[in-house]
Coordinates of C-alpha atoms and ligand atoms in Angstrom, one line a residue:
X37 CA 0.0 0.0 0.0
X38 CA 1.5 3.1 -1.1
X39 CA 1.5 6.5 1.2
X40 CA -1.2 7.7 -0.9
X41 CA -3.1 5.4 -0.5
X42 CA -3.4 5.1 2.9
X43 CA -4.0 8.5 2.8
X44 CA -7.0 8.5 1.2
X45 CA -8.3 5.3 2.9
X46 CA -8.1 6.8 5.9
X47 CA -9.6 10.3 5.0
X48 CA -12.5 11.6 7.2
X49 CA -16.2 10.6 5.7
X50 CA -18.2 14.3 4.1
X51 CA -16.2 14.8 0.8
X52 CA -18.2 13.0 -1.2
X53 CA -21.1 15.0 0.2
X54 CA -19.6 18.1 0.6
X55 CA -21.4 20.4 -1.9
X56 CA -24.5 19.0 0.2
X57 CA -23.7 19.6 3.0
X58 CA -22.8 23.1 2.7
X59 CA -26.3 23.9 1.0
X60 CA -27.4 22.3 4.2
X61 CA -25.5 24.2 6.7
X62 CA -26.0 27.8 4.9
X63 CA -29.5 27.0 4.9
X64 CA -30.0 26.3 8.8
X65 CA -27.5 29.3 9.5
X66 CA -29.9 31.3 7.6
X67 CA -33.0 30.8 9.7
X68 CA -30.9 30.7 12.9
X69 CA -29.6 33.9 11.9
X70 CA -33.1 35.5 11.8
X71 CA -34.2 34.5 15.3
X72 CA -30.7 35.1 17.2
X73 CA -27.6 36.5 14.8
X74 CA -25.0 36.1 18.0
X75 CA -25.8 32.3 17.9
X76 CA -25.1 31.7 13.9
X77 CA -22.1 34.1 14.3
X78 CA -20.8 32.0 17.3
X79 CA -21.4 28.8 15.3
X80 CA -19.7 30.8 12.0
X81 CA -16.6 31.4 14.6
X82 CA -16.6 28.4 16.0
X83 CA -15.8 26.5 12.8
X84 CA -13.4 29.2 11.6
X85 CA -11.5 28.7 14.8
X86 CA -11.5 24.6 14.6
X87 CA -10.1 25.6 11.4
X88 CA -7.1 27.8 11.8
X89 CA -5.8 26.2 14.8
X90 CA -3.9 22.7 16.0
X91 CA -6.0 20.8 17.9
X92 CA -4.4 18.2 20.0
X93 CA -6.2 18.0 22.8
X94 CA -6.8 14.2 23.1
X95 CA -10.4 13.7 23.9
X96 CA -11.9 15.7 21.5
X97 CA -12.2 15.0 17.2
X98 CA -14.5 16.5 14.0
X99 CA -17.4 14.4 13.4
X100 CA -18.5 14.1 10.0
X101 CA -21.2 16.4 8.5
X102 CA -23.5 13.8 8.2
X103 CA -23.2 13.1 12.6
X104 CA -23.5 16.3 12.8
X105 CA -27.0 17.2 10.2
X106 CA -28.2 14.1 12.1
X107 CA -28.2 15.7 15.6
X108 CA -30.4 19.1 14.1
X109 CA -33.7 17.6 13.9
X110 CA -37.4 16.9 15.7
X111 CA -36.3 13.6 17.1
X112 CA -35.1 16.0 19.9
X113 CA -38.5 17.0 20.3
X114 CA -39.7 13.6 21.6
X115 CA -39.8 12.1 24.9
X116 CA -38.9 8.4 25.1
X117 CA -37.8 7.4 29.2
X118 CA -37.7 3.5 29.4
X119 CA -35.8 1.4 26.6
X120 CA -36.3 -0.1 23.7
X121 CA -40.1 -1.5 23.4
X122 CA -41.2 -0.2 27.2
X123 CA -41.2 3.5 27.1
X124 CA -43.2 5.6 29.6
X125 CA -45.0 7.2 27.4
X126 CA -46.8 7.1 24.0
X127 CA -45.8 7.6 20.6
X128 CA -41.9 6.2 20.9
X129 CA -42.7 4.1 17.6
X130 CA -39.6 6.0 15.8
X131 CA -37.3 6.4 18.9
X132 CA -37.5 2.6 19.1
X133 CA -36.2 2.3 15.7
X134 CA -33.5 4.9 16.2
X135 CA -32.3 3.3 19.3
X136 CA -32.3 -0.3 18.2
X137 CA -29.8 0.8 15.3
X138 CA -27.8 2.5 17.2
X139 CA -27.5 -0.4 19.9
X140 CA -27.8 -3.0 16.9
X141 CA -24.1 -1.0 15.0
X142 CA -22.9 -0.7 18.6
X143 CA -23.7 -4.3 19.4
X144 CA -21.9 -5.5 15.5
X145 CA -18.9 -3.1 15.6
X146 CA -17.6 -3.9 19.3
X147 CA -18.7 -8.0 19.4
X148 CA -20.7 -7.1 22.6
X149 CA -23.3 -9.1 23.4
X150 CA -25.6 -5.8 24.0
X151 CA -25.3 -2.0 23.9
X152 CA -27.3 0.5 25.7
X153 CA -27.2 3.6 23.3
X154 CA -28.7 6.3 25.8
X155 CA -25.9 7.7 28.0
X156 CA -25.4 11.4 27.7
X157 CA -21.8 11.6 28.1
X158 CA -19.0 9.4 29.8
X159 CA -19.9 10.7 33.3
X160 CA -23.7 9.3 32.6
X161 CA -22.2 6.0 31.0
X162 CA -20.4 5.6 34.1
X163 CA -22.9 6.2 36.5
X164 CA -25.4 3.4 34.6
X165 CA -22.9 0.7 34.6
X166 CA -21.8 1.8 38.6
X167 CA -25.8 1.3 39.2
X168 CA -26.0 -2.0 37.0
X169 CA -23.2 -3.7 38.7
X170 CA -25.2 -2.5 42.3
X171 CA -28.1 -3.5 41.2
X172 CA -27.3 -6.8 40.3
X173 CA -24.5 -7.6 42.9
X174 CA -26.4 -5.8 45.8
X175 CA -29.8 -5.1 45.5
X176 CA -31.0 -8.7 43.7
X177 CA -29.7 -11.0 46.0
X178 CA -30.6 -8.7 49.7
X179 CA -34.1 -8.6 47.3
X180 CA -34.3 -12.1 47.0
X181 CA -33.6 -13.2 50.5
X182 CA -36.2 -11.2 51.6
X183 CA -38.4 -13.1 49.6
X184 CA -39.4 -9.3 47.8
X185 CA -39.2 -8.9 44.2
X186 CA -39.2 -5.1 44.2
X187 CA -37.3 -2.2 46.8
X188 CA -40.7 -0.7 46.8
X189 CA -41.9 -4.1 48.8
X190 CA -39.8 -3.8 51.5
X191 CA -40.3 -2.0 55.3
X192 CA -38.9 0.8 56.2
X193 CA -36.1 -0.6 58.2
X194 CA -35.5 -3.2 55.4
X195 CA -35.0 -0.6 52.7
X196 CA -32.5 1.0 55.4
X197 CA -30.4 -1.6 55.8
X198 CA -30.2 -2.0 51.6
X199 CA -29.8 1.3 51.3
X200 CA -26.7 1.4 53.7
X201 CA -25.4 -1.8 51.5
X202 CA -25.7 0.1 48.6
X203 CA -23.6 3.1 49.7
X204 CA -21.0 1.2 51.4
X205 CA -19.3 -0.8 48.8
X206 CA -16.0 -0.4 47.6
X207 CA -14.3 0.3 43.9
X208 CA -10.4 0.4 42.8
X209 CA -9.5 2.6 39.9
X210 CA -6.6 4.3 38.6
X211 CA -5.0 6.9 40.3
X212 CA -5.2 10.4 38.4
X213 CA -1.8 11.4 38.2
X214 CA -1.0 8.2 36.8
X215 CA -3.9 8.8 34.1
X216 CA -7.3 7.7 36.0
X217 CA -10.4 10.0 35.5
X218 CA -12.3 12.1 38.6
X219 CA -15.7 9.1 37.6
X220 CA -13.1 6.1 38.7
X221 CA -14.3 7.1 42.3
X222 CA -12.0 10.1 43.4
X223 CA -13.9 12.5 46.0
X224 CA -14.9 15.3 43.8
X225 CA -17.4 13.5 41.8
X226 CA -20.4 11.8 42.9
X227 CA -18.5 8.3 42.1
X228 CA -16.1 9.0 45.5
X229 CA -19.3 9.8 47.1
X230 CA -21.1 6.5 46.3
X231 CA -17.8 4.4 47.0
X232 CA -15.1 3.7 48.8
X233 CA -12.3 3.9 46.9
X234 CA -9.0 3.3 46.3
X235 CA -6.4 3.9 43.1
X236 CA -3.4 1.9 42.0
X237 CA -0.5 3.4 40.4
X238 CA 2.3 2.9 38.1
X239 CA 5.4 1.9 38.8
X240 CA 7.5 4.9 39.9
X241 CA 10.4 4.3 37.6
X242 CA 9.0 3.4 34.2
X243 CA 5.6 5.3 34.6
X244 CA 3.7 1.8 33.3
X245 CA 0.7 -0.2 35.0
X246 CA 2.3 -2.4 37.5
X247 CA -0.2 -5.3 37.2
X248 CA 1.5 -7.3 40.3
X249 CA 1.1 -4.2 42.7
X250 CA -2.5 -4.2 41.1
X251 CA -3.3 -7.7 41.9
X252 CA -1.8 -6.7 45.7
X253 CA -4.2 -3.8 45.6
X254 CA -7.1 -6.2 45.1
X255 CA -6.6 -8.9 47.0
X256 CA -5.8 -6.6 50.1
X257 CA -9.0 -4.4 49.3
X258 CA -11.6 -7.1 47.7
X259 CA -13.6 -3.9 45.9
X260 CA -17.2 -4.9 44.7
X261 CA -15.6 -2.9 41.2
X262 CA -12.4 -3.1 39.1
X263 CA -12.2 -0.1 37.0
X264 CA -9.9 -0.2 34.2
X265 CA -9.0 2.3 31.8
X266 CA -7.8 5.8 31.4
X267 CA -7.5 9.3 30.0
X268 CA -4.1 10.3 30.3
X269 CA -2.2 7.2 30.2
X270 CA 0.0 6.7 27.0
X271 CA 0.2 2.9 26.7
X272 CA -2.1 -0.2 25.8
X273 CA -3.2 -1.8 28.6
X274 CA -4.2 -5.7 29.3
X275 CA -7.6 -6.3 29.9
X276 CA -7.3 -9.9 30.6
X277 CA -4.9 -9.9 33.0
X278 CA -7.5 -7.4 34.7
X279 CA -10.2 -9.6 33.9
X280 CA -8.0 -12.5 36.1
X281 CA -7.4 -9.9 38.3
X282 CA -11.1 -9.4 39.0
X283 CA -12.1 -12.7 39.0
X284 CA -9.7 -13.9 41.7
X285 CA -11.0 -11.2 44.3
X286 CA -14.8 -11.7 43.2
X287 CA -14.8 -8.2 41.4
X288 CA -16.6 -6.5 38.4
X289 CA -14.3 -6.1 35.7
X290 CA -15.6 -2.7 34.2
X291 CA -13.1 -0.6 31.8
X292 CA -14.2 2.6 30.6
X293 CA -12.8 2.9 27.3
X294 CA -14.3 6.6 26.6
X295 CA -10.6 7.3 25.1
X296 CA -9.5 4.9 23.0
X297 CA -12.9 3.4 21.7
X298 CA -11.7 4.1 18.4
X299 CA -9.0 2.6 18.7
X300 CA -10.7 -0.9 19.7
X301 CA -13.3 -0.1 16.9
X302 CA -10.6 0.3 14.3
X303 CA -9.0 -3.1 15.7
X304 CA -5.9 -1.5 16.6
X305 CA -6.6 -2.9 19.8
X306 CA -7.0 -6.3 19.8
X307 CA -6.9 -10.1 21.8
X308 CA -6.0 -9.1 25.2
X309 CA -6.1 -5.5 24.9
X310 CA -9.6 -5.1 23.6
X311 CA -11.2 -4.7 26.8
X312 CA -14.9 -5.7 25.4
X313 CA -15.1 -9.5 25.8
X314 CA -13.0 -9.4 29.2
X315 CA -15.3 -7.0 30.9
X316 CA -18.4 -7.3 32.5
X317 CA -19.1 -4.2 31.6
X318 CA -17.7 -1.4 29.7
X319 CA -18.3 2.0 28.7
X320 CA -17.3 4.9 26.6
X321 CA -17.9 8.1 25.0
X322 CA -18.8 8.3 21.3
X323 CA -17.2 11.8 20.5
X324 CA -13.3 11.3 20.9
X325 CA -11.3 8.4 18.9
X326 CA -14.7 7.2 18.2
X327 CA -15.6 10.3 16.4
X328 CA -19.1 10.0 16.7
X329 CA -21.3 12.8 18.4
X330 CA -20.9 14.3 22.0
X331 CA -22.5 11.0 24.1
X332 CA -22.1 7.9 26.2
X333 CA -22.2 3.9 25.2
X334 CA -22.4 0.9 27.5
X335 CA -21.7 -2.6 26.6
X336 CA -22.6 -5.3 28.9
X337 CA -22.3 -8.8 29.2
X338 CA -25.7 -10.6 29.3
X339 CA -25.5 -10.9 33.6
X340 CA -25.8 -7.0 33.6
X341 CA -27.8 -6.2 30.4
X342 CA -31.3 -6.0 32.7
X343 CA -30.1 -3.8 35.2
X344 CA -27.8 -1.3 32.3
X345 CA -31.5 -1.4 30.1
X346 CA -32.6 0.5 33.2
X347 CA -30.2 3.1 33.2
X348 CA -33.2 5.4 32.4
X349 CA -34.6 7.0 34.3
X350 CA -32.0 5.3 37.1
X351 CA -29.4 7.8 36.7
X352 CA -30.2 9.7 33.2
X353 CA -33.1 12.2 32.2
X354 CA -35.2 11.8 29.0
X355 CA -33.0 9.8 26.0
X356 CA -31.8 12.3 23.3
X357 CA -33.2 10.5 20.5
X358 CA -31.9 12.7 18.1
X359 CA -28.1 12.8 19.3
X360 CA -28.8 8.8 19.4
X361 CA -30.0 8.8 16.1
X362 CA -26.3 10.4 15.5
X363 CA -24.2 8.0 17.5
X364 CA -25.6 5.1 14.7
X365 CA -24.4 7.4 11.9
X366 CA -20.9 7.4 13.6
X367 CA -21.3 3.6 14.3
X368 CA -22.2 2.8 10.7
X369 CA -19.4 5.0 9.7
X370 CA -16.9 2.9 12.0
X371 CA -18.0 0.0 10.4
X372 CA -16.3 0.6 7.2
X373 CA -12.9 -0.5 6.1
X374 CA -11.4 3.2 5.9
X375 CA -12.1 3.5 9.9
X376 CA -9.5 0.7 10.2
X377 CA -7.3 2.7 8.3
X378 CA -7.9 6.0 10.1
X379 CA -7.6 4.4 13.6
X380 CA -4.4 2.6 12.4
X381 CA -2.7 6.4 11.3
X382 CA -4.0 7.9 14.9
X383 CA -1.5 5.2 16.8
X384 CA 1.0 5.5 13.8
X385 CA 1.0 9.4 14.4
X386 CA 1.6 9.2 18.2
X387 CA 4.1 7.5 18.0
X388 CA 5.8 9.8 15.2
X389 CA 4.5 12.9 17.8
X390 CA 6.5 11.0 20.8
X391 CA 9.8 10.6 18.4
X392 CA 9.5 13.8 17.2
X393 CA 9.4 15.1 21.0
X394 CA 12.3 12.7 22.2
X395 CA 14.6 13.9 19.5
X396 CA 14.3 17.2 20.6
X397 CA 15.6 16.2 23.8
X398 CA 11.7 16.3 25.2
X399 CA 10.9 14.0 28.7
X400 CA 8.0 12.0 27.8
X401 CA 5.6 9.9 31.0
X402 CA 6.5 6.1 30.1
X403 CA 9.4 7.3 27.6
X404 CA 6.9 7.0 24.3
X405 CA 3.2 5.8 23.4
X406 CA 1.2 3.3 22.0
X407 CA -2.0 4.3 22.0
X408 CA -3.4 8.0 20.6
X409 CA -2.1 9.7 23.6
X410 CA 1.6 11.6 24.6
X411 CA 2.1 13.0 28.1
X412 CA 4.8 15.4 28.0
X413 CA 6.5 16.4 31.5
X414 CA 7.2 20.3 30.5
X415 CA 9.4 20.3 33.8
X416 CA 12.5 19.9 31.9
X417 CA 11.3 23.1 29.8
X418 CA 10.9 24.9 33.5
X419 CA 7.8 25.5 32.8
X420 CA 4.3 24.0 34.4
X421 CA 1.6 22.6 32.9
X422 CA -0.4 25.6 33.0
X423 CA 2.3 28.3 31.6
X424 CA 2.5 25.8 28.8
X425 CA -0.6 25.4 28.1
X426 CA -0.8 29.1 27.9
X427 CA 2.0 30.0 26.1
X428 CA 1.0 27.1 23.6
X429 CA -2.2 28.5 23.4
X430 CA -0.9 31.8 21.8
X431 CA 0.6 30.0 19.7
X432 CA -2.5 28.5 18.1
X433 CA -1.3 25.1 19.7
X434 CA -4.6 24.0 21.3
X435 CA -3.7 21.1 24.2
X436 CA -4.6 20.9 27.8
X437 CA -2.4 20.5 31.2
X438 CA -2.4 17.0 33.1
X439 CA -1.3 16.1 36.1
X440 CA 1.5 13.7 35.7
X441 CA 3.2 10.7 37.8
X442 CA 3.6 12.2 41.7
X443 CA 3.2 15.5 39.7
X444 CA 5.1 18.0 41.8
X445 CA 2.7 20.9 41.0
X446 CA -0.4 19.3 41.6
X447 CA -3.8 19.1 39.9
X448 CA -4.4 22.3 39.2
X449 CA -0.8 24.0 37.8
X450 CA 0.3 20.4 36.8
X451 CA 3.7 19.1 34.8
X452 CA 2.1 18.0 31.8
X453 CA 0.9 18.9 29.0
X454 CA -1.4 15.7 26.9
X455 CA -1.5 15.7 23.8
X456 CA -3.7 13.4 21.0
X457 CA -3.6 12.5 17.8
X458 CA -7.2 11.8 16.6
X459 CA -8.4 15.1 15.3
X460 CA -5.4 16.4 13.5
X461 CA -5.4 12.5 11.9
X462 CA -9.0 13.3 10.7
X463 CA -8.0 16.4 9.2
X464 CA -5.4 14.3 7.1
X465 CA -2.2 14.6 8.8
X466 CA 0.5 12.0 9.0
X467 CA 3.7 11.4 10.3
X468 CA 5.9 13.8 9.2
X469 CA 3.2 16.4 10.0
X470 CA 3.2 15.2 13.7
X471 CA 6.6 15.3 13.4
X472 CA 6.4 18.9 12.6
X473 CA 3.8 19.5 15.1
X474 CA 6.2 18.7 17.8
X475 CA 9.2 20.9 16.2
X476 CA 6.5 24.1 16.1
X477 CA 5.7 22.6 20.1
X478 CA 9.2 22.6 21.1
X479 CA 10.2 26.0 19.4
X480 CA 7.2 27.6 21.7
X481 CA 7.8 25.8 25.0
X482 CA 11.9 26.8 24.5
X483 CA 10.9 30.1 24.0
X484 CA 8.7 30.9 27.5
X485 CA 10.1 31.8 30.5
X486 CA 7.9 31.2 33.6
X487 CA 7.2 35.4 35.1
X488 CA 9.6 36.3 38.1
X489 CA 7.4 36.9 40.9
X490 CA 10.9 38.3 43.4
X491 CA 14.8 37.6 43.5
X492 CA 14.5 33.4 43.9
X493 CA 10.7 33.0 43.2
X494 CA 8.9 32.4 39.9
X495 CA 5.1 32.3 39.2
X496 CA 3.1 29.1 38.0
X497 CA 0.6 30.4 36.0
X498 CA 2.6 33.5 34.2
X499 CA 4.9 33.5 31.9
X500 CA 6.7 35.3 28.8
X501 CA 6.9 34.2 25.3
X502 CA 9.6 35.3 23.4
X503 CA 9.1 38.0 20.5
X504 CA 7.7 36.5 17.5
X505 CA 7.3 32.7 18.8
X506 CA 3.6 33.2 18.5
X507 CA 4.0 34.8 14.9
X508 CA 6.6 32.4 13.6
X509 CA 4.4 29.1 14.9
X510 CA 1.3 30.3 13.9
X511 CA 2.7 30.9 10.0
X512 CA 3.7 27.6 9.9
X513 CA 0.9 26.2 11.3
X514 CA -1.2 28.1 9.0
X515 CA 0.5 25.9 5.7
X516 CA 0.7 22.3 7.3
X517 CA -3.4 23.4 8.0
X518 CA -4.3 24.8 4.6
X519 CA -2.7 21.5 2.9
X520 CA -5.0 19.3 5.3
X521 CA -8.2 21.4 5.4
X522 CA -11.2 20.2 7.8
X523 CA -14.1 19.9 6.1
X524 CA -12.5 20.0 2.5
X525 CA -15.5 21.2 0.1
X526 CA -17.4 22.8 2.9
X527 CA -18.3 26.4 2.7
X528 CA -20.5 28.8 4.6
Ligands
DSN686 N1 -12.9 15.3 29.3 C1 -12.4 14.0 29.0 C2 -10.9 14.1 28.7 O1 -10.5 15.1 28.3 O2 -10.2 13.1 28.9 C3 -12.7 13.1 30.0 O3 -13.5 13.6 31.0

């Protein structure tokens, strides 16, 4: 297969639809423009901005125009609470079809033996398989040996004592600064509420999973929940030895694979790192690798597909039927050969990111990638995560701070920046772009200097950039951006 090839195997779906589309979108900016201008001119900006800059920032990607025409229509206008077939109210007839496709490509693309379609984002996704797996590890068997068949059977004192069950059960998940999220059960979100909870790390050395300290972890804590998966760890993990991991302590293997989704739909992931047939459960997002609209998936194994069907109205509001109607557009899309291809050039491209970074003498968490993610430790640059973010920022450079491995500046100034390759891959870049992308990174974060704030003491949030970095990147960002142009063929 020659470069070009690959190129255009990979490219992003809409150019065959392009002229289309754009009739489309001028139309509907048109009317929105007569009932609120500031909102069309927003949306105007919006794409002008996603245009002209480079977007790294690894959770996020362009959907194609036809996720995105899907999500602008009166399927929003319906309510449909229940699932598939049992709706609480009348009139879901088309809902029902929009969510059985969307479940139905879920269910194809990812080998899962069922997919709930309705989360609204990650957080949501989360929180149905959290109440699945306590609903059917805690409340169905304290149901059935009180001989009750529903919590609204029970006394007073009875629903007490379940109640107390429920809340007191316990869930190990990634720490954060080695690449956990805040929904793995950290204090701050209503999953460190619900459980108690505790993190392993990685080993202190190489920055990888430590999967004997792990198994240590377990054994000495016995949580009700495994959680595996990440969002700022840049390397594949193995979701069997999880899976044994689980099963030795009596846990729930659930992996929330919000992240690198794409990656497991375009088989880049595969065997023992494809965390769908080792999980119990496992979740994701459908807007970042995945590419798919802003939303949440769940994929269950048949023990926990009851209990995930009632994730509404459980944990989530009314379905948005027309954003679902969306996530099978994205599904249907990810079904097709030139997915494989485009998921394939997002690993291929961090990996060309991390070398480009190392050969500029740049510290990287876990010394390189394999997956879509790169941390970079802007310590050695003397800079925090924050003032590089910044500084990058001006630049046109579009990435976000992390916290890193015992991050030294702590959650909120950090040591790292992440960075990911999925949008930019969309868009048409390659290696030697990414490569180029880390030159135009390295030129900006040499040239800032964290702000003095007295003779020894230096601020973590200020900083200076040197005369004309921001010029200088910016030009040459502007040509690597015109020769790879998101959505080629649409105009406003
Ligand atoms: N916001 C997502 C991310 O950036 O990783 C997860 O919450």
């Amino acid at each position: 297969m020659t470069a070009d090839s690959v190129t255009s195997s990979a490219a992003a779906p809409g150019a065959e639809y392009a002229d289309t589309a754009s009739a489309a979108y001028q139309a509907a900016l048109r009317v929105i423009e007569s009932v609120e201008p500031r909102i069309a001119a927003a949306t105007r900006k919006e794409l002008a901005d996603q245009r002209g800059s480079l977007k790294l920032i690894a959770s996020e990607n362009y959907a194609s125009p036809a996720v995105l025409l899907t999500m602008g229509t009166w399927l929003s206008d319906k309510y449909a609470e229940g699932t598939i077939g049992h709706r609480f109210y009348a009139g879901c007839q088309n809902v029902d079809v929009v969510e059985s496709v969307a479940a139905e490509h879920a269910r194809e693309l990812f080998g899962a033996p069922y997919a709930y379609a309705q989360p609204h984002s990650g957080i949501d996704a989360n929180l149905v398989a959290f109440w699945a797996v306590l609903a059917t590890r805690v409340e169905a068997p304290e149901l059935a040996e009180l001989g009750a068949k529903h919590v609204n059977d029970l006394s007073e004192a009875d629903w007490e004592t379940l109640r107390n069950k429920l809340g007191n059960q316990r869930l190990l998940g990634m720490s954060l600064d080695a690449g956990g999220h805040l929904t793995h059960g950290f204090r701050p979100n209503i999953s460190g509420k619900m459980f108690h909870q505790r993190s392993y790390g990685t080993d202190p050395e190489t920055g990888l999973l430590d999967y004997d300290k792990l198994a240590a972890a377990a054994r000495e804590f016995k949580p009700l929940i495994l959680v595996g998966g990440y969002s700022a760890y840049p390397r594949r993990v193995n979701f069997a030895k999880l899976r044994e991991i689980a099963d030795e302590v009596g846990a729930t293997l659930m992996v929330d694979m919000a992240h690198f989704a794409g990656l497991v739909a375009g088989k880049v992931f595969t065997g023992d790192e494809n965390p769908v047939p080792h999980a119990h459960v496992t979740t994701t997002t459908t807007h970042k690798s995945l590419r798919g609209p802003r939303g949440g998936l769940v994929l269950a194994q048949p023990e926990y597909s009851d209990a995930v069907d009632k994730g509404c109205p459980m944990v989530l509001g009314g379905p948005l039927s027309h954003v679902m109607a969306a996530k099978a557009v994205a599904l249907a899309e990810a079904r097709q050969p030139s997915f494989q291809a485009y998921a394939q050039r997002v690993a291929d491209n961090a990996k060309a990111l991390a070398e480009g970074f190392l050969n500029r003498g740049a510290r990287l968490v876990t010394g390189g990638t394999d997956n879509h993610i790169v941390l970079l430790d802007v310590t050695s640059f003397g800079l925090t995560g924050r003032q590089a973010e910044s500084a990058l920022l001006d630049a046109g450079v579009v990435t976000n701070r992390n916290s890193i491995p015992a991050d030294p500046n702590g959650a909120w100034y950090t040591s790292g920046i992440r960075f990911g390759t999925p949008a930019l891959t969309t868009r048409g870049f390659g290696s030697a772009e990414f490569d180029r992308v880390a030159e135009l990174v390295v030129d900006v974060l040499n040239n800032t200097q964290p702000a003095s704030t007295g003779p020894t003491g230096f601020s973590k949030a200020k900083y200076t950039l040197a005369d004309g970095t921001a010029e200088r990147v910016q030009a040459a960002s502007a040509e690597i951006l015109a020769a790879n142009p998101l959505y080629p063929g649409l105009t406003l």
